[in-house]
Tab-separated table of C-alpha atoms in Angstrom:
chain	number	residue	atom	x	y	z
A	28	UNK	CA	91.829	62.489	96.454
A	29	UNK	CA	89.655	60.608	98.958
A	30	UNK	CA	91.347	58.144	101.335
A	31	UNK	CA	89.350	55.551	103.292
A	32	UNK	CA	90.168	54.172	106.750
A	33	UNK	CA	88.325	51.330	108.429
A	34	UNK	CA	88.145	49.397	111.673
A	35	UNK	CA	85.346	46.870	112.022
A	36	UNK	CA	82.083	48.673	111.154
A	37	UNK	CA	83.626	52.142	111.490
A	38	UNK	CA	84.587	53.857	108.215
A	39	UNK	CA	86.360	57.197	107.862
A	40	UNK	CA	87.037	59.119	104.650
A	41	UNK	CA	89.408	62.075	104.281
A	42	UNK	CA	89.876	64.442	101.340
A	43	UNK	CA	93.435	65.528	100.480
A	44	UNK	CA	92.026	68.933	99.461
A	45	UNK	CA	92.267	70.706	102.779
A	46	UNK	CA	92.973	67.384	104.548
A	47	UNK	CA	89.383	67.500	105.746
A	48	UNK	CA	87.129	64.687	106.891
A	49	UNK	CA	84.493	63.789	104.345
A	50	UNK	CA	82.720	60.889	106.068
A	51	UNK	CA	82.299	59.284	109.506
A	52	UNK	CA	80.094	56.209	109.353
A	53	UNK	CA	79.362	53.596	112.022
A	54	UNK	CA	77.210	50.537	111.288
A	55	UNK	CA	76.223	52.174	108.007
A	56	UNK	CA	75.016	55.426	109.642
A	57	UNK	CA	76.610	58.631	108.345
A	58	UNK	CA	77.337	61.107	111.136
A	59	UNK	CA	79.281	63.823	109.321
A	60	UNK	CA	77.524	66.647	107.519
A	61	UNK	CA	77.766	65.964	103.776
A	62	UNK	CA	78.281	69.474	102.478
A	63	UNK	CA	74.922	70.400	100.939
A	64	UNK	CA	75.630	73.860	99.410
A	65	UNK	CA	72.083	74.964	100.260
A	66	UNK	CA	73.375	75.449	103.792
A	67	UNK	CA	77.173	75.083	103.794
A	68	UNK	CA	79.336	73.346	101.176
A	69	UNK	CA	82.120	72.216	103.512
A	70	UNK	CA	82.194	69.309	105.972
A	71	UNK	CA	85.068	69.510	108.456
A	72	UNK	CA	87.740	72.003	107.373
A	73	UNK	CA	90.954	72.410	109.350
A	74	UNK	CA	91.796	75.922	110.524
A	75	UNK	CA	95.388	77.232	110.275
A	76	UNK	CA	97.132	79.608	110.928
A	77	UNK	CA	94.133	81.631	112.126
A	78	UNK	CA	90.649	80.863	113.377
A	79	UNK	CA	87.850	83.135	112.215
A	80	UNK	CA	88.629	86.480	110.627
A	81	UNK	CA	91.239	89.213	110.692
A	82	UNK	CA	90.049	92.816	110.782
A	83	UNK	CA	89.586	93.705	107.130
A	84	UNK	CA	91.290	90.429	106.224
A	85	UNK	CA	94.685	91.828	107.185
A	86	UNK	CA	97.170	91.933	110.044
A	87	UNK	CA	100.719	93.063	110.632
A	88	UNK	CA	103.512	90.803	111.854
A	89	UNK	CA	107.243	90.700	112.451
A	90	UNK	CA	107.665	89.011	109.052
A	91	UNK	CA	105.467	91.473	107.168
A	92	UNK	CA	101.800	91.961	106.231
A	93	UNK	CA	99.378	89.026	106.471
A	94	UNK	CA	96.371	88.850	104.164
A	95	UNK	CA	94.145	85.865	104.777
A	96	UNK	CA	90.480	85.044	104.432
A	97	UNK	CA	88.340	83.453	107.096
A	98	UNK	CA	89.961	80.507	108.911
A	99	UNK	CA	93.294	80.884	107.150
A	100	UNK	CA	94.788	79.033	104.201
A	101	UNK	CA	95.231	75.313	104.946
A	102	UNK	CA	91.618	74.386	104.244
A	103	UNK	CA	91.884	75.558	100.623
A	104	UNK	CA	95.098	73.773	99.595
A	105	UNK	CA	95.999	70.270	98.492
A	106	UNK	CA	97.845	68.239	101.153
A	107	UNK	CA	100.327	65.469	100.356
A	108	UNK	CA	99.933	61.969	101.820
A	109	UNK	CA	103.114	60.929	103.617
A	110	UNK	CA	101.935	57.655	105.106
A	111	UNK	CA	98.807	55.528	105.007
A	112	UNK	CA	97.564	52.296	106.589
A	113	UNK	CA	94.173	50.658	107.016
A	114	UNK	CA	93.391	52.781	110.095
A	115	UNK	CA	95.492	55.965	109.756
A	116	UNK	CA	96.685	58.543	107.268
A	117	UNK	CA	99.267	61.325	107.580
A	118	UNK	CA	99.106	64.474	105.425
A	119	UNK	CA	101.606	67.286	105.008
A	120	UNK	CA	101.365	70.888	103.844
A	121	UNK	CA	104.550	72.947	103.566
A	122	UNK	CA	104.860	76.659	102.969
A	123	UNK	CA	105.209	77.793	99.371
A	124	UNK	CA	105.313	80.962	97.329
A	125	UNK	CA	101.509	80.898	97.408
A	126	UNK	CA	101.252	80.645	101.209
A	127	UNK	CA	104.055	83.151	101.825
A	128	UNK	CA	102.150	85.824	99.899
A	129	UNK	CA	99.323	85.467	102.423
A	130	UNK	CA	101.218	84.461	105.548
A	131	UNK	CA	104.935	85.349	105.368
A	132	UNK	CA	106.173	82.525	107.595
A	133	UNK	CA	107.772	79.212	106.526
A	134	UNK	CA	106.053	76.250	108.190
A	135	UNK	CA	105.288	72.561	107.957
A	136	UNK	CA	101.793	71.400	108.918
A	137	UNK	CA	101.077	67.698	109.316
A	138	UNK	CA	97.591	66.303	109.856
A	139	UNK	CA	97.184	62.762	111.129
A	140	UNK	CA	93.840	60.948	111.275
A	141	UNK	CA	93.931	57.722	113.274
A	142	UNK	CA	91.199	55.330	114.332
A	143	UNK	CA	91.798	54.554	118.007
A	144	UNK	CA	88.975	52.007	118.210
A	145	UNK	CA	85.741	51.418	116.285
A	146	UNK	CA	83.761	54.644	116.609
A	147	UNK	CA	86.647	56.845	117.818
A	148	UNK	CA	88.858	58.968	115.551
A	149	UNK	CA	91.831	61.093	116.606
A	150	UNK	CA	92.716	64.241	114.652
A	151	UNK	CA	96.253	65.474	115.352
A	152	UNK	CA	97.845	68.744	114.209
A	153	UNK	CA	101.647	68.987	114.105
A	154	UNK	CA	103.069	72.443	113.342
A	155	UNK	CA	106.801	72.993	112.776
A	156	UNK	CA	108.534	76.354	112.470
A	157	UNK	CA	110.894	76.012	109.501
A	158	UNK	CA	111.684	79.728	109.325
A	159	UNK	CA	113.996	82.170	111.091
A	160	UNK	CA	111.433	84.051	113.222
A	161	UNK	CA	108.995	82.888	115.914
A	162	UNK	CA	105.917	81.462	114.179
A	163	UNK	CA	102.559	83.015	115.245
A	164	UNK	CA	99.634	80.637	114.739
A	165	UNK	CA	96.514	79.034	116.094
A	166	UNK	CA	94.813	75.838	114.931
A	167	UNK	CA	91.296	74.508	115.041
A	168	UNK	CA	88.879	71.887	113.827
A	169	UNK	CA	85.470	72.523	112.278
A	170	UNK	CA	83.689	69.138	112.071
A	171	UNK	CA	79.958	69.424	111.408
A	172	UNK	CA	77.501	66.672	112.308
A	173	UNK	CA	74.117	65.795	110.900
A	174	UNK	CA	71.167	66.543	113.159
A	175	UNK	CA	69.367	64.173	113.351
A	176	UNK	CA	72.647	62.299	113.849
A	177	UNK	CA	73.232	59.132	111.852
A	178	UNK	CA	70.203	59.864	109.661
A	179	UNK	CA	67.861	58.708	112.444
A	180	UNK	CA	64.221	58.756	111.354
A	181	UNK	CA	61.445	60.231	113.449
A	182	UNK	CA	63.702	62.856	115.053
A	183	UNK	CA	64.000	66.614	114.698
A	184	UNK	CA	66.772	69.138	115.377
A	185	UNK	CA	65.082	70.057	118.652
A	186	UNK	CA	65.201	66.438	119.872
A	187	UNK	CA	68.954	66.888	120.337
A	188	UNK	CA	70.950	68.436	123.175
A	189	UNK	CA	74.543	69.236	124.018
A	190	UNK	CA	75.698	67.632	127.258
A	191	UNK	CA	78.624	68.898	129.339
A	192	UNK	CA	80.421	66.992	132.087
A	193	UNK	CA	79.440	69.484	134.813
A	194	UNK	CA	76.950	72.255	135.400
A	195	UNK	CA	78.232	75.644	134.361
A	196	UNK	CA	77.190	79.233	133.886
A	197	UNK	CA	78.544	80.732	130.689
A	198	UNK	CA	77.953	83.257	127.934
A	199	UNK	CA	79.274	83.839	124.440
A	200	UNK	CA	80.777	87.013	122.966
A	201	UNK	CA	78.711	88.485	120.160
A	202	UNK	CA	79.859	89.213	116.644
A	203	UNK	CA	80.103	92.924	115.943
A	204	UNK	CA	77.538	93.895	113.300
A	205	UNK	CA	79.822	96.173	111.307
A	206	UNK	CA	82.940	94.035	110.798
A	207	UNK	CA	82.110	90.548	112.083
A	208	UNK	CA	84.721	90.670	114.853
A	209	UNK	CA	84.138	89.174	118.296
A	210	UNK	CA	82.944	91.660	120.903
A	211	UNK	CA	83.787	90.303	124.349
A	212	UNK	CA	82.059	93.282	125.997
A	213	UNK	CA	78.675	92.207	124.598
A	214	UNK	CA	77.658	88.681	125.500
A	215	UNK	CA	74.790	86.251	124.942
A	216	UNK	CA	73.792	84.023	127.894
A	217	UNK	CA	74.174	80.312	127.078
A	218	UNK	CA	73.846	78.260	130.297
A	219	UNK	CA	72.884	79.128	133.865
A	220	UNK	CA	73.948	76.465	136.388
A	221	UNK	CA	73.126	73.748	133.851
A	222	UNK	CA	74.946	70.915	132.107
A	223	UNK	CA	72.526	70.406	129.191
A	224	UNK	CA	71.909	72.814	126.314
A	225	UNK	CA	68.847	71.844	124.232
A	226	UNK	CA	69.370	72.571	120.543
A	227	UNK	CA	67.193	75.124	118.811
A	228	UNK	CA	67.922	77.110	115.684
A	229	UNK	CA	67.503	80.439	117.484
A	230	UNK	CA	70.711	79.707	119.436
A	231	UNK	CA	72.559	80.771	116.292
A	232	UNK	CA	70.673	83.975	115.522
A	233	UNK	CA	73.921	85.856	116.265
A	234	UNK	CA	76.148	83.316	114.458
A	235	UNK	CA	78.417	80.947	116.394
A	236	UNK	CA	78.567	80.461	120.141
A	237	UNK	CA	82.108	80.742	121.502
A	238	UNK	CA	82.675	79.055	124.866
A	239	UNK	CA	85.724	79.184	127.138
A	240	UNK	CA	86.590	77.022	130.147
A	241	UNK	CA	84.363	74.117	129.108
A	242	UNK	CA	84.485	71.573	131.975
A	243	UNK	CA	86.943	68.768	131.229
A	244	UNK	CA	87.037	70.084	127.643
A	245	UNK	CA	84.454	67.617	126.448
A	246	UNK	CA	80.946	67.893	124.975
A	247	UNK	CA	78.435	65.316	123.750
A	248	UNK	CA	75.708	65.776	121.152
A	249	UNK	CA	72.906	63.293	121.844
A	250	UNK	CA	69.488	62.515	120.418
A	251	UNK	CA	66.686	62.181	122.949
A	252	UNK	CA	64.859	59.487	120.997
A	253	UNK	CA	67.436	57.442	119.072
A	254	UNK	CA	70.250	57.788	121.569
A	255	UNK	CA	72.657	58.335	118.671
A	256	UNK	CA	75.288	60.959	119.231
A	257	UNK	CA	78.796	62.348	119.004
A	258	UNK	CA	81.320	63.056	121.745
A	259	UNK	CA	84.130	65.558	121.241
A	260	UNK	CA	87.163	65.514	123.571
A	261	UNK	CA	89.503	68.468	123.087
A	262	UNK	CA	91.982	68.706	125.972
A	263	UNK	CA	94.513	70.715	123.925
A	264	UNK	CA	92.053	73.437	122.882
A	265	UNK	CA	90.966	76.444	124.977
A	266	UNK	CA	87.837	77.352	123.004
A	267	UNK	CA	84.757	75.526	121.751
A	268	UNK	CA	82.828	76.975	118.831
A	269	UNK	CA	79.254	75.767	118.307
A	270	UNK	CA	77.660	76.765	115.012
A	271	UNK	CA	74.784	76.152	112.655
A	272	UNK	CA	73.761	78.513	109.827
A	273	UNK	CA	70.807	80.816	110.331
A	274	UNK	CA	67.549	79.168	109.356
A	275	UNK	CA	66.726	75.474	109.585
A	276	UNK	CA	70.087	73.893	108.718
A	277	UNK	CA	70.090	70.171	109.668
A	278	UNK	CA	73.547	70.123	111.249
A	279	UNK	CA	75.654	71.572	114.026
A	280	UNK	CA	79.421	72.107	114.035
A	281	UNK	CA	81.447	71.422	117.195
A	282	UNK	CA	84.743	73.250	116.792
A	283	UNK	CA	87.814	72.976	119.042
A	284	UNK	CA	90.081	76.022	118.717
A	285	UNK	CA	93.340	77.127	120.332
A	286	UNK	CA	92.450	80.746	119.521
A	287	UNK	CA	89.543	82.692	118.097
A	288	UNK	CA	88.567	85.378	115.618
A	289	UNK	CA	89.981	88.875	115.982
A	290	UNK	CA	88.210	90.762	118.762
A	291	UNK	CA	87.106	94.386	118.816
A	292	UNK	CA	89.446	95.115	121.742
A	293	UNK	CA	92.540	93.841	119.894
A	294	UNK	CA	94.914	95.700	117.605
A	295	UNK	CA	95.973	94.422	114.186
A	296	UNK	CA	99.211	92.715	115.245
A	297	UNK	CA	98.925	88.978	114.560
A	298	UNK	CA	101.024	88.091	117.616
A	299	UNK	CA	98.575	89.925	119.914
A	300	UNK	CA	95.509	87.802	119.088
A	301	UNK	CA	93.874	85.726	121.810
A	302	UNK	CA	95.425	82.282	122.000
A	303	UNK	CA	98.172	83.058	119.486
A	304	UNK	CA	101.230	80.857	119.983
A	305	UNK	CA	104.702	82.063	119.076
A	306	UNK	CA	106.557	78.874	118.188
A	307	UNK	CA	110.366	79.137	118.441
A	308	UNK	CA	112.510	78.481	115.371
A	309	UNK	CA	112.929	74.780	114.641
A	310	UNK	CA	110.372	73.622	117.211
A	311	UNK	CA	107.214	71.556	116.705
A	312	UNK	CA	103.867	71.853	118.518
A	313	UNK	CA	101.139	69.203	118.543
A	314	UNK	CA	97.423	69.380	119.324
A	315	UNK	CA	94.869	66.586	119.157
A	316	UNK	CA	91.150	66.010	119.627
A	317	UNK	CA	88.984	62.932	119.319
A	318	UNK	CA	85.523	62.336	117.889
A	319	UNK	CA	83.527	59.365	119.139
A	320	UNK	CA	80.280	58.436	117.394
A	321	UNK	CA	77.663	56.114	118.871
């Protein structure tokens, strides 16, 4: 079921299947990728309780074996609306026999989308451990944005750049060719004492870029001609994934993560993954990021 939120000329739509964004429009311009299956059928899935992949799709844990596909299970399940107003909606997903077969931990996941002001949307994750063992999890967002942004005419993918708040020198771990795991010992240079990363499709020849220690945990996608763009602020998230499919896909995903895909230097214990949080019994953890379109 699609739910619509609105504030002035800013309209947001969210799908209860996966509790994922399905539209971000300002002044009639659509900013969110619209899920063309030619390139990628999704739009902005939420990632829980893992980001990326497990080795062979499996891991061991204190509660038993975990068997999950890429990015976990929440994005594929129907979420229940708990509360809705003109400018916010709160969803809930609770563990079930279906989730426990994949991830043997009781949990409650709430997703709140709230318009803070016209053009700015907050996405908030709330994870509660309803079981009897510490809950291992990470969360992440995967919003993808049209490039050209806002359906601007006369622009190309290469007219856009990613802007950071400070100059930095950074590289991204590569994906291992055999199993698709992150290899932190093999890295691709991304920026060298620079604050602007011009977009080009070849950036994604090795799949996603994975950045750590992004200054101020903010990034802005901006068109050089139209001036249209998107700003992502992700103070609660240690990693930024940047992704577009191989080829000439007309979008880029800006993904805040608290953890990342299994790495080649890690074992198969879920609790040992980078960024994994072990949430005590009965406690709740919250993480939020904002998207601002202009």
